[in-house]
Coordinates of C-alpha atoms (C1' of nucleotides) in Angstrom, one line a residue:
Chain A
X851 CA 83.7 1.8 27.5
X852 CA 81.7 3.7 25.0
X853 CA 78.4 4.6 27.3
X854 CA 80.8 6.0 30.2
X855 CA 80.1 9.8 29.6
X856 CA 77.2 10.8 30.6
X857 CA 76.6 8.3 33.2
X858 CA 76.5 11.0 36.1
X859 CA 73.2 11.9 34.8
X860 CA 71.8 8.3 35.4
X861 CA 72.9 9.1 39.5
X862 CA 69.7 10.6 39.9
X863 CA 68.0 7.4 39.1
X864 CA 69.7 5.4 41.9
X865 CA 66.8 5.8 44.7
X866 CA 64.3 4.7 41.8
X867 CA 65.8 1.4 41.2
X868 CA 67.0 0.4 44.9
X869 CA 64.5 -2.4 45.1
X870 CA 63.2 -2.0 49.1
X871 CA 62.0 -5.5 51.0
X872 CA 58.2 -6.0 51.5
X873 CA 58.9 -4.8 54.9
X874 CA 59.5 -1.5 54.1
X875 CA 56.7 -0.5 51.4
X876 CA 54.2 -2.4 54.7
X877 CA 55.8 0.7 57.1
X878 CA 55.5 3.2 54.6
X879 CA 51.6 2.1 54.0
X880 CA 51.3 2.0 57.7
X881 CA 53.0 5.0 58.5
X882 CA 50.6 7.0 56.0
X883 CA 47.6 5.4 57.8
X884 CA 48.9 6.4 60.9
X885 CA 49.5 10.1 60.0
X886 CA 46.4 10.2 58.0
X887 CA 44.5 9.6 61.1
X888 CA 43.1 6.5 59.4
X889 CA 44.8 4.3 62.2
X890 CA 43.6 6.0 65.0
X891 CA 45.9 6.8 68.2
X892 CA 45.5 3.2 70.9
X893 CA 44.6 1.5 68.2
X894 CA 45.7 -2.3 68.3
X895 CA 47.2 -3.9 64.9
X896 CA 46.4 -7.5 65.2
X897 CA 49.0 -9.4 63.0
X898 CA 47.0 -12.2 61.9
X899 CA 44.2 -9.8 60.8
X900 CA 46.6 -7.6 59.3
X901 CA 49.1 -9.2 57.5
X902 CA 45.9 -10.6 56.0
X903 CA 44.5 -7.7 54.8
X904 CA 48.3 -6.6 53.6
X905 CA 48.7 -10.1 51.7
X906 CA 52.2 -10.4 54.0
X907 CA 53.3 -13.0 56.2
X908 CA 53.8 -12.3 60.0
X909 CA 57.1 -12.5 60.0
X910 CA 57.6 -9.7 57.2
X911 CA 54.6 -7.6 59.2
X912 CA 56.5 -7.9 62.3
X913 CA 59.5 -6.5 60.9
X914 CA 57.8 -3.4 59.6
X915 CA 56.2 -3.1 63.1
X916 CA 59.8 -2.9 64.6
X917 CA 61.0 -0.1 61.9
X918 CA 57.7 2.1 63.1
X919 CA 58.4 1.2 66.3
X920 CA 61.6 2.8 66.3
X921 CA 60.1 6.1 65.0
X922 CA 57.7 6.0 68.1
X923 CA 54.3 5.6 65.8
X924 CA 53.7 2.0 67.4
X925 CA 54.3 1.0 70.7
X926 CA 55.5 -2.4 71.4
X927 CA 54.3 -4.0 74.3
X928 CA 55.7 -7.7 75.1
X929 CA 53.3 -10.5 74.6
X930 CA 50.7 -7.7 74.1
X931 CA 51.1 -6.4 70.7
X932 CA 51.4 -3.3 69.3
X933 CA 49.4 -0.1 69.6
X934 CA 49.4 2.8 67.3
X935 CA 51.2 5.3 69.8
X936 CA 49.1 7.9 72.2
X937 CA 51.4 10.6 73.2
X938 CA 51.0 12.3 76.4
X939 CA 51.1 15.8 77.5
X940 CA 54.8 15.3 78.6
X941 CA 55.6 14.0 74.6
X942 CA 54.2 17.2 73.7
X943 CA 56.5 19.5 76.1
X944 CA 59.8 17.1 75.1
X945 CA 59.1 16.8 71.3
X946 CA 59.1 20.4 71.5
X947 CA 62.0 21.1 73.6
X948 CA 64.2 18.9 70.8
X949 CA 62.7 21.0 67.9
X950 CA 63.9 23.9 70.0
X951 CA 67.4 22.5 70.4
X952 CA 67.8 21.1 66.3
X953 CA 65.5 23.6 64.4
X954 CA 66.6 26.9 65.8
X955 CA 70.8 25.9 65.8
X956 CA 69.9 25.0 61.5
X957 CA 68.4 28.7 61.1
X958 CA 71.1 30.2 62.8
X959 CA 74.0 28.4 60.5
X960 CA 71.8 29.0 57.2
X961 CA 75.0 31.0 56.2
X962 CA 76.6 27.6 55.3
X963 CA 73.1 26.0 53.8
X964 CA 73.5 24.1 51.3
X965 CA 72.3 25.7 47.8
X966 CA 68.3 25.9 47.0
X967 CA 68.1 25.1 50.2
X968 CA 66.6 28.5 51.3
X969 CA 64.6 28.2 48.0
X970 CA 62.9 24.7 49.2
X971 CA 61.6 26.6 52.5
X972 CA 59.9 29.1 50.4
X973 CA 58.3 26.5 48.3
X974 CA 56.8 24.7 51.3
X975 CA 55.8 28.3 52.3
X976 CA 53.8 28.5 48.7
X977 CA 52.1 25.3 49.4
X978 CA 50.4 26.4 52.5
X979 CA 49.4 29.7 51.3
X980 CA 48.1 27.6 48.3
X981 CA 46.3 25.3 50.6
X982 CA 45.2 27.7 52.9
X983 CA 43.4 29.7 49.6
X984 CA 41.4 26.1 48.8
X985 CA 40.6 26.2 52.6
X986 CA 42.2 22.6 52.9
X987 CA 43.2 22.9 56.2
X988 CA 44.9 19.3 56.2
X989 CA 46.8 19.9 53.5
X990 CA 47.9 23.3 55.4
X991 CA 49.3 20.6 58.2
X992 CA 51.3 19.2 55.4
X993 CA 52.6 22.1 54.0
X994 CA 53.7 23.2 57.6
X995 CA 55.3 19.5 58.2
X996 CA 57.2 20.4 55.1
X997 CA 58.5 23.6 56.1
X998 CA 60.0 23.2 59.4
X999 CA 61.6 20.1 58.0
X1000 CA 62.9 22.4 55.2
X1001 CA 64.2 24.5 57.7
X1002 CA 65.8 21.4 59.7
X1003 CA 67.4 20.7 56.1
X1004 CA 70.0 23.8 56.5
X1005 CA 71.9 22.5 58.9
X1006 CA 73.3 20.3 56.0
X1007 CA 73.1 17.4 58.3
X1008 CA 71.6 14.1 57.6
X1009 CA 71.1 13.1 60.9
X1010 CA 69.4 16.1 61.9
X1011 CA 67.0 15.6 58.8
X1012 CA 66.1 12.1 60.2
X1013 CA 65.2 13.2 63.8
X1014 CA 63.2 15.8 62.6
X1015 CA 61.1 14.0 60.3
X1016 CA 60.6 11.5 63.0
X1017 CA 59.7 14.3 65.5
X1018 CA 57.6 16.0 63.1
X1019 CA 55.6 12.5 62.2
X1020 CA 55.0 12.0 66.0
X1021 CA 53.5 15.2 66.2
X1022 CA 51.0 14.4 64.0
X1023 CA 50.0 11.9 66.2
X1024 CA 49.3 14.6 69.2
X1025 CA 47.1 16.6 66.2
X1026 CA 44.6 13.4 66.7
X1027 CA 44.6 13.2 69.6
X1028 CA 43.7 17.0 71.0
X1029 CA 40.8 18.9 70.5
X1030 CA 39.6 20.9 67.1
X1031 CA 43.1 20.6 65.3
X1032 CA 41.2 22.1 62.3
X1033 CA 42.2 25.4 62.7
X1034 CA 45.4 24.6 64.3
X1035 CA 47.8 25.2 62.0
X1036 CA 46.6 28.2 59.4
X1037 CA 47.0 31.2 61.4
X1038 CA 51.3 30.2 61.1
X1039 CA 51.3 30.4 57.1
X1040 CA 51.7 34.3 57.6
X1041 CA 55.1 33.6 60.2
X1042 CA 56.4 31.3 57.8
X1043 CA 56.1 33.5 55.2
X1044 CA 58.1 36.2 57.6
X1045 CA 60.9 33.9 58.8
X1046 CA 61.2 33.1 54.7
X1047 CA 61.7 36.3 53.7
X1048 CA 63.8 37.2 56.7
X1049 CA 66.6 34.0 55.9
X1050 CA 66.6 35.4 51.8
X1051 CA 67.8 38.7 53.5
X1052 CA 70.0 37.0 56.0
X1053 CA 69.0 38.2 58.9
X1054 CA 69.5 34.7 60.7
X1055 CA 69.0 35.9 63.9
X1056 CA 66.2 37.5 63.6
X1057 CA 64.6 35.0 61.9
X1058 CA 65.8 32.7 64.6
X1059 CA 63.9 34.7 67.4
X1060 CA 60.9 34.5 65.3
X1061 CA 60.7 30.8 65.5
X1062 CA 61.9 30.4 68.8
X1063 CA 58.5 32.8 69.9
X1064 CA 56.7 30.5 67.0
X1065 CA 57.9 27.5 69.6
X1066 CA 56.6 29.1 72.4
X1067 CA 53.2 30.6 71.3
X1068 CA 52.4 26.7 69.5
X1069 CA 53.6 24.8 72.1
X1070 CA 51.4 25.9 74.6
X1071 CA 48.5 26.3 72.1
X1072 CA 49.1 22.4 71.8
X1073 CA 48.7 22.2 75.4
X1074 CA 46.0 24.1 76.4
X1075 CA 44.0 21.6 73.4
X1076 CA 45.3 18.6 74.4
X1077 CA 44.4 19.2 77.6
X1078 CA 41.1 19.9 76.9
X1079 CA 41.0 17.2 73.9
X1080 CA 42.5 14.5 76.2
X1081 CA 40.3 13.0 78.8
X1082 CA 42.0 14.6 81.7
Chain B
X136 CA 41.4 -0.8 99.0
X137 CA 44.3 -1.2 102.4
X138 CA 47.2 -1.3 99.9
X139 CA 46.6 1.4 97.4
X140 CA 48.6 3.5 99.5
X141 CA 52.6 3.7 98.4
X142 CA 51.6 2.3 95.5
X143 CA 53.6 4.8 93.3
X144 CA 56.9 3.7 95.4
X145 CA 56.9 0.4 93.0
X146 CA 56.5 2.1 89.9
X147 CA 60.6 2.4 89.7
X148 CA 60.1 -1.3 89.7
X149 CA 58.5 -1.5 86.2
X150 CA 61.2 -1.0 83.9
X151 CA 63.0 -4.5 86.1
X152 CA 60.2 -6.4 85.5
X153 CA 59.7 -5.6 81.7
X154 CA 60.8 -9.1 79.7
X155 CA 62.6 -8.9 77.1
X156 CA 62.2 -10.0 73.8
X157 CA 64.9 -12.6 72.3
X158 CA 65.9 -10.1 69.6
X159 CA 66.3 -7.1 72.1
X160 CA 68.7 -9.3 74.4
X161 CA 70.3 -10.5 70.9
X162 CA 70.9 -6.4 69.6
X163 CA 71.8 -5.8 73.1
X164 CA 74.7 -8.6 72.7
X165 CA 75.6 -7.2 68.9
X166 CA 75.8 -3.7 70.3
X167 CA 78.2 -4.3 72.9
X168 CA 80.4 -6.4 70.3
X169 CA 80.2 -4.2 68.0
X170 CA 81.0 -1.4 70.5
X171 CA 84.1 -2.6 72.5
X172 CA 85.8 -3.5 68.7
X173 CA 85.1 -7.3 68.7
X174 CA 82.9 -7.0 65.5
X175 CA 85.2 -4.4 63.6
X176 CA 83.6 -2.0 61.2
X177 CA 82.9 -3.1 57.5
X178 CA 82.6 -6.4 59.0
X179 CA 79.3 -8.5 57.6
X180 CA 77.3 -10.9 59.8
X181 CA 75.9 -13.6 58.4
X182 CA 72.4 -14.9 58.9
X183 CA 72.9 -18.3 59.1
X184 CA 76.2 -18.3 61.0
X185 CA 75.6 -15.8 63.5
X186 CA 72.0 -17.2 63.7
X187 CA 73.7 -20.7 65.0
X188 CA 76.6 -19.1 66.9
X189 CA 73.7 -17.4 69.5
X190 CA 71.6 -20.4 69.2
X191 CA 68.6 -18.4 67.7
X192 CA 66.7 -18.6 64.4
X193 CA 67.2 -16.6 61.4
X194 CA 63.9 -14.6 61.7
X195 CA 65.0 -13.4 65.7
X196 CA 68.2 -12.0 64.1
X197 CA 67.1 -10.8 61.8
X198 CA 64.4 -8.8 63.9
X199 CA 67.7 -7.7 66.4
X200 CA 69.5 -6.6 62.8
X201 CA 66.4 -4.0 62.0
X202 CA 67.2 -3.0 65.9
X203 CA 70.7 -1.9 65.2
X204 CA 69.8 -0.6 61.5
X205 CA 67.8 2.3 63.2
X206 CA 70.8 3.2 65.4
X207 CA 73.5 3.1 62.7
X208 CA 75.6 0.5 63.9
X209 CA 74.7 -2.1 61.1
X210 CA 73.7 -1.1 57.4
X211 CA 71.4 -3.6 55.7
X212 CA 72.3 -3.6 52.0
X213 CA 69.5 -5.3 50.0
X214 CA 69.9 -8.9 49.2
X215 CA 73.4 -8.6 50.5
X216 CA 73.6 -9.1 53.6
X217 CA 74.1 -6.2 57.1
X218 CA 77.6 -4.8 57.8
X219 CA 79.1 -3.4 60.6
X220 CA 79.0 0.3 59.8
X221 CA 82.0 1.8 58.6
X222 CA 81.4 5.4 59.8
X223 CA 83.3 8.1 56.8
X224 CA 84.3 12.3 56.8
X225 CA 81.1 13.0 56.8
X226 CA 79.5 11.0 59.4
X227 CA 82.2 12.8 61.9
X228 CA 81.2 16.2 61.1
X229 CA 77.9 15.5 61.2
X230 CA 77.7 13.3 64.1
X231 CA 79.4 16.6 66.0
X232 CA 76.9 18.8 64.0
X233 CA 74.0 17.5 65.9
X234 CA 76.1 16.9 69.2
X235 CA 76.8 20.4 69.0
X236 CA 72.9 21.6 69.0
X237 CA 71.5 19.0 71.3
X238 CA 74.3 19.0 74.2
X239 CA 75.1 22.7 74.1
X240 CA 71.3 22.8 74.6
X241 CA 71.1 21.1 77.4
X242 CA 74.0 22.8 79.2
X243 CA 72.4 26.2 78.7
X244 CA 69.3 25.0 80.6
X245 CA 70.6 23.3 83.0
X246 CA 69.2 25.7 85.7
X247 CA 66.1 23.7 85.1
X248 CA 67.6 20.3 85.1
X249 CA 66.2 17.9 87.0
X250 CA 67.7 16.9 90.8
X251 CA 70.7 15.2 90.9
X252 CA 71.1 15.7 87.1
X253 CA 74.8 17.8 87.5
X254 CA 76.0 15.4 90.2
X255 CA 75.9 12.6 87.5
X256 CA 77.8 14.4 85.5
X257 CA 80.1 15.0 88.2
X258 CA 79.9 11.0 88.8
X259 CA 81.1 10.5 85.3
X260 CA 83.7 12.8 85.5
X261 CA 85.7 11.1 88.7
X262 CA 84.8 7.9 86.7
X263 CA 87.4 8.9 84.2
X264 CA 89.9 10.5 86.4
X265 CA 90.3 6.9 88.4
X266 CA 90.3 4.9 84.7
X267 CA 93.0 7.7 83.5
X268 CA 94.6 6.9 87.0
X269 CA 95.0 3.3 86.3
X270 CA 96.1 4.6 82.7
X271 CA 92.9 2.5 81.9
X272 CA 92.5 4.5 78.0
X273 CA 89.1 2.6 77.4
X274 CA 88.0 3.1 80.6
X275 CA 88.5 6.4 80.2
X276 CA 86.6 6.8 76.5
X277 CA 83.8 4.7 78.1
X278 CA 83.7 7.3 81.2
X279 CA 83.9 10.3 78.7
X280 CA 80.9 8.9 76.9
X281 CA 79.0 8.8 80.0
X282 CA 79.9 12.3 80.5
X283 CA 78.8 13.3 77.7
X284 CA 75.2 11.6 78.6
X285 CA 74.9 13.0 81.7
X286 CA 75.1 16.5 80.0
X287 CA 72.9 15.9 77.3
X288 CA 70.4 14.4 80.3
X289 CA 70.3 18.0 81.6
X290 CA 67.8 18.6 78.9
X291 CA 65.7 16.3 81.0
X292 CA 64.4 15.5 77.6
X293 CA 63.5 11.2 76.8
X294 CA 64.3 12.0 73.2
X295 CA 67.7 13.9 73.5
X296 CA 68.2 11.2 75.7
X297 CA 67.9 8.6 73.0
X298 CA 69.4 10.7 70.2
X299 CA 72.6 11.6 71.9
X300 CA 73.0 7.7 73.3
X301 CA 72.8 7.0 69.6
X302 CA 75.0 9.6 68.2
X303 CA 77.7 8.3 71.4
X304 CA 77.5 4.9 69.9
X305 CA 78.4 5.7 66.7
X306 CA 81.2 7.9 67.4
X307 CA 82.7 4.4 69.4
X308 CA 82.5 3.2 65.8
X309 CA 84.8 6.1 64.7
X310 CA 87.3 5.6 67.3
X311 CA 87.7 1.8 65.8
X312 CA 88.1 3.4 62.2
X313 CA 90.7 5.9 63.1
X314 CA 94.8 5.7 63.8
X315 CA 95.8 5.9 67.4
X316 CA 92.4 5.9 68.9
X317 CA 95.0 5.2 72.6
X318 CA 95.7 9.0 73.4
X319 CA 92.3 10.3 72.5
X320 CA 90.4 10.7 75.0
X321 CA 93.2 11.4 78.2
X322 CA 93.2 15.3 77.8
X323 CA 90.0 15.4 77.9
X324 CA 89.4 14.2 81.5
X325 CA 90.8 18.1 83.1
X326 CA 88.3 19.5 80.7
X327 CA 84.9 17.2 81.7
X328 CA 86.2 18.2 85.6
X329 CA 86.3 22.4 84.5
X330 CA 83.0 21.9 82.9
X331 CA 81.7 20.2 85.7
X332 CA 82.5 22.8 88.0
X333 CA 81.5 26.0 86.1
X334 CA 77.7 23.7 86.2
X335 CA 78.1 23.2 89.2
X336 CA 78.5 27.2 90.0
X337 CA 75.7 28.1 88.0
X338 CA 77.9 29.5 85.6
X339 CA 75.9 27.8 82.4
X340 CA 77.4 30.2 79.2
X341 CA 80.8 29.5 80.5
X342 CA 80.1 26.0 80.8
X343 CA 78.5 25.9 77.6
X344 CA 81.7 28.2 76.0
X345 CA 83.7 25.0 76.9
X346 CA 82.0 22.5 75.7
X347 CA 82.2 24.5 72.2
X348 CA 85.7 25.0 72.4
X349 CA 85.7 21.0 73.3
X350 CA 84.2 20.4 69.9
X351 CA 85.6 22.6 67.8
X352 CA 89.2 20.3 69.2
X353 CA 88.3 17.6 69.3
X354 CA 85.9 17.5 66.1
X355 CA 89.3 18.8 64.5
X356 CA 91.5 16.2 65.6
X357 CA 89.4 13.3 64.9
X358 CA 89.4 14.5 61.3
X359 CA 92.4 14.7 61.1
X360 CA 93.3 11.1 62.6
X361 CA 90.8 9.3 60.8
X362 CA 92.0 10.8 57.5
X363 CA 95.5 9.3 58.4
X364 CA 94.2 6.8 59.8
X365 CA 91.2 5.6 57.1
X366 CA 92.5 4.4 53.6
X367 CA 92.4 7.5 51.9
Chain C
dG1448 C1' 28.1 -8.1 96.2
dA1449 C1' 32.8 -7.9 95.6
dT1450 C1' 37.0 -10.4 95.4
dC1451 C1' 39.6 -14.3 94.3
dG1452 C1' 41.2 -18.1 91.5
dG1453 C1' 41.0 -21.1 87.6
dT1454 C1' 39.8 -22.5 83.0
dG1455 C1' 40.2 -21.9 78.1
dA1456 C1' 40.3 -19.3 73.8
dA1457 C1' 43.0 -16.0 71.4
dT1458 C1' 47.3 -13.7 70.5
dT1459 C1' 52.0 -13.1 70.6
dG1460 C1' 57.0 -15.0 70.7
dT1461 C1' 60.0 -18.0 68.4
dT1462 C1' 61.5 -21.7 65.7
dC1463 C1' 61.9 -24.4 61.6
dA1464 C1' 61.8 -25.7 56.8
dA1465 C1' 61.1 -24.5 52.3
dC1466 C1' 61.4 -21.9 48.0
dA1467 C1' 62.2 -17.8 45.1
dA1468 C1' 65.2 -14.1 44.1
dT1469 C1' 69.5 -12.2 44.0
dC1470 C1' 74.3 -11.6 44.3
dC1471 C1' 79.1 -13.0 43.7
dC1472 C1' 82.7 -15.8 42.2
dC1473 C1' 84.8 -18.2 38.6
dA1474 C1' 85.4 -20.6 34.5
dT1475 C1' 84.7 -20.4 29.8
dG1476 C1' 85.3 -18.5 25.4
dA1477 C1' 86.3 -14.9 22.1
Chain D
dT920 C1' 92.0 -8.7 28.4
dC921 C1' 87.4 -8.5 28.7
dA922 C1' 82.5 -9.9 28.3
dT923 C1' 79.4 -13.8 29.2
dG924 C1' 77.1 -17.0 31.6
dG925 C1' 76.5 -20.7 34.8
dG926 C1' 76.3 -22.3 39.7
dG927 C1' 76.7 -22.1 44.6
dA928 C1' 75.8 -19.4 48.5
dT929 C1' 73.0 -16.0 50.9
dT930 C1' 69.2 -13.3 51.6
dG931 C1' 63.9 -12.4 51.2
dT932 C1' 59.6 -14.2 52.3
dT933 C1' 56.3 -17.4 53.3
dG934 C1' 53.6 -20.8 56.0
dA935 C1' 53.0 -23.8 59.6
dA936 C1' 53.9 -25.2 64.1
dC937 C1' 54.3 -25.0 69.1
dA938 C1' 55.3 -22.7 73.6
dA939 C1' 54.3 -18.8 76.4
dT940 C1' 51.4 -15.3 77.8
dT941 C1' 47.4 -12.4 78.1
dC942 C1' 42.7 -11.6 78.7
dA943 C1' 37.8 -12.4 79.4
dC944 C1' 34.7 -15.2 81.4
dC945 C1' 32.7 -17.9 85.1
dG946 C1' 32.0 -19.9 89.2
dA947 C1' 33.5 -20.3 94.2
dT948 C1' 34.1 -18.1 98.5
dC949 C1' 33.8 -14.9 102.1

DNA sequence: GATCGGTGAATTGTTCAACAATCCCCATGA
DNA sequence: TCATGGGGATTGTTGAACAATTCACCGATC
């Protein structure tokens, strides 16, 4: 046919035009409230009162319950209904011990990243120092969320992309609920900027041990506040 | 109060006690057909039949569809229907890529595993030799799955825990996808019991050396069979 | 005064029926 | 042979209905 060449360049439009159920854009709005703080941690979602206020039926709220269930933002409890998730002290300690496991094994095979991958990790990199310069320490979070998933991203692996983003959403969550997160996350934008540089020259290693001490030093940062933010 | 005391004895109880909702029993149904090779890959499951064949309503299934979505074993193609996954090239190496962090992981800390952790493994490891006694191959795959549990278990992590159960499930699919899935997992069994005894010794680097070799073979050869073995 | 038990409203779990939107097959026509 | 356009089947979504369950309230009992 005569409109065959140059199709390829159409490919990109794909995602764009995949229509997604009613479902899905209700998660993706919940999901932002939920991250956002907006929905707050405990938090019941009534689905009368809900699918109301969404304009969906029951039926189509309850299916994007199960999808956020999955991602452990709701809990699901039988004949109870569901609760915006509270994570716990031990969440804390295990989300961290998976990040470990999945984030340092990608900076060690960065050899084999795929290409700009590198490049994307600086950008996020950029976007906190930016943030950090307007003082917006929430969109510092952000820009944080963005690198370590760019860094999850070269291990080339879509499965590792997916766990990560879900580990990385539920950590959100724990930013809620501790004490003073404000100030939580700028003093890192400096180490990412070192583990950056460190991967453009290479030095994988290196760079690994970095974030493997950025692990420990954060982990029990988080900790210590949610201990003291928690009641108990 | 006269009976507060041994109260935490009955909190194993909890998880017995927890109903179930239709749609989990329902998924839990699917999975294990879907598993064991009743409901081959590529296959598509049809709201209305299947709805009638299990004697529950479209909006239940459909509820216990979203369920397996998340774990991979169905795809849900818009207005079309959900398929049986039929798991490709790059859902192998990618399915070891992330088996590869999370379970070599947990080997290498399994100094700090929790009690009786190793002894499961050990558990799963006779498991197969009897099933590869009785020249029981399925028996043996299922026993080499559980295996492969119990090590990532040693991470005494909830989420690796989930992940790797996942990542086990869909690699059943890729046995079902492949030529001569018989054989595959038999010389295996001598390897789970060496592993198993280097843990057992203390001897984690060597144990987790193994396990590396294991996947570097094994990713290998299930390449290679499913290429001979997939259309293409 | 605290505990126990029951009543009833509110909410969830599940089903059913309906309709719109979409896909897929197939016949039609050039 | 290939495009075109129905038409039937299936999914997406809604709304209503009913059973099952939870929870808060309130009185009864010791």
């Amino acid at each position: 046919m005569a409109t065959s060449e140059g199709l390829e360049a159409l490919s990109g439009l794909r995602g764009a035009l995949e229509r997604s159920s009613t479902a899905e854009r209700v998660a993706d709005a919940l999901r932002e409230r939920i991250i956002d703080g907006a929905l707050a941690p405990g938090a019941r979602l009534s689905e009368e009162a809900l699918g109301q206020a969404l304009g969906v039926s029951r039926n189509t709220l309850r299916e994007a319950f199960r999808l956020l269930g999955h991602e452990r933002l709701l809990v699901h409890r039988f004949n109870r209904g569901v609760f915006v998730a509270e994570p716990e002290l031990a969440d804390v300690v295990d989300l961290y011990r998976v990040r470990r496991a999945l984030e340092l094994d990608a900076v060690r095979r960065a050899d084999r990243a795929p290409q700009g991958a590198v490049a994307r990790v600086g950008a996020a990199v950029e976007e906190g120092e930016a943030a950090a310069g307007r003082g917006d320490w929430w969109g510092v979070g952000t820009a944080n969320m963005r690198f370590h998933q760019a860094l999850a991203a070269l291990a080339d692996s879509p499965r590792t992309d997916e766990v990560v983003r879900r580990l990385l959403a539920e950590l959100r969550l724990v930013f809620h609920a501790m004490a003073a997160p404000r100030d939580f996350h700028v003093p890192y934008v400096a180490l990412n900027r070192r583990i950056h540089r460190l991967l453009e020259e290479g030095r994988l290693e290196e760079a690994a041990q970095e974030l493997s001490d950025y692990f420990d030093v954060a982990e029990r940062q988080l900790v210590e506040a949610f201990s003291e933010g928690a009641q108990g």
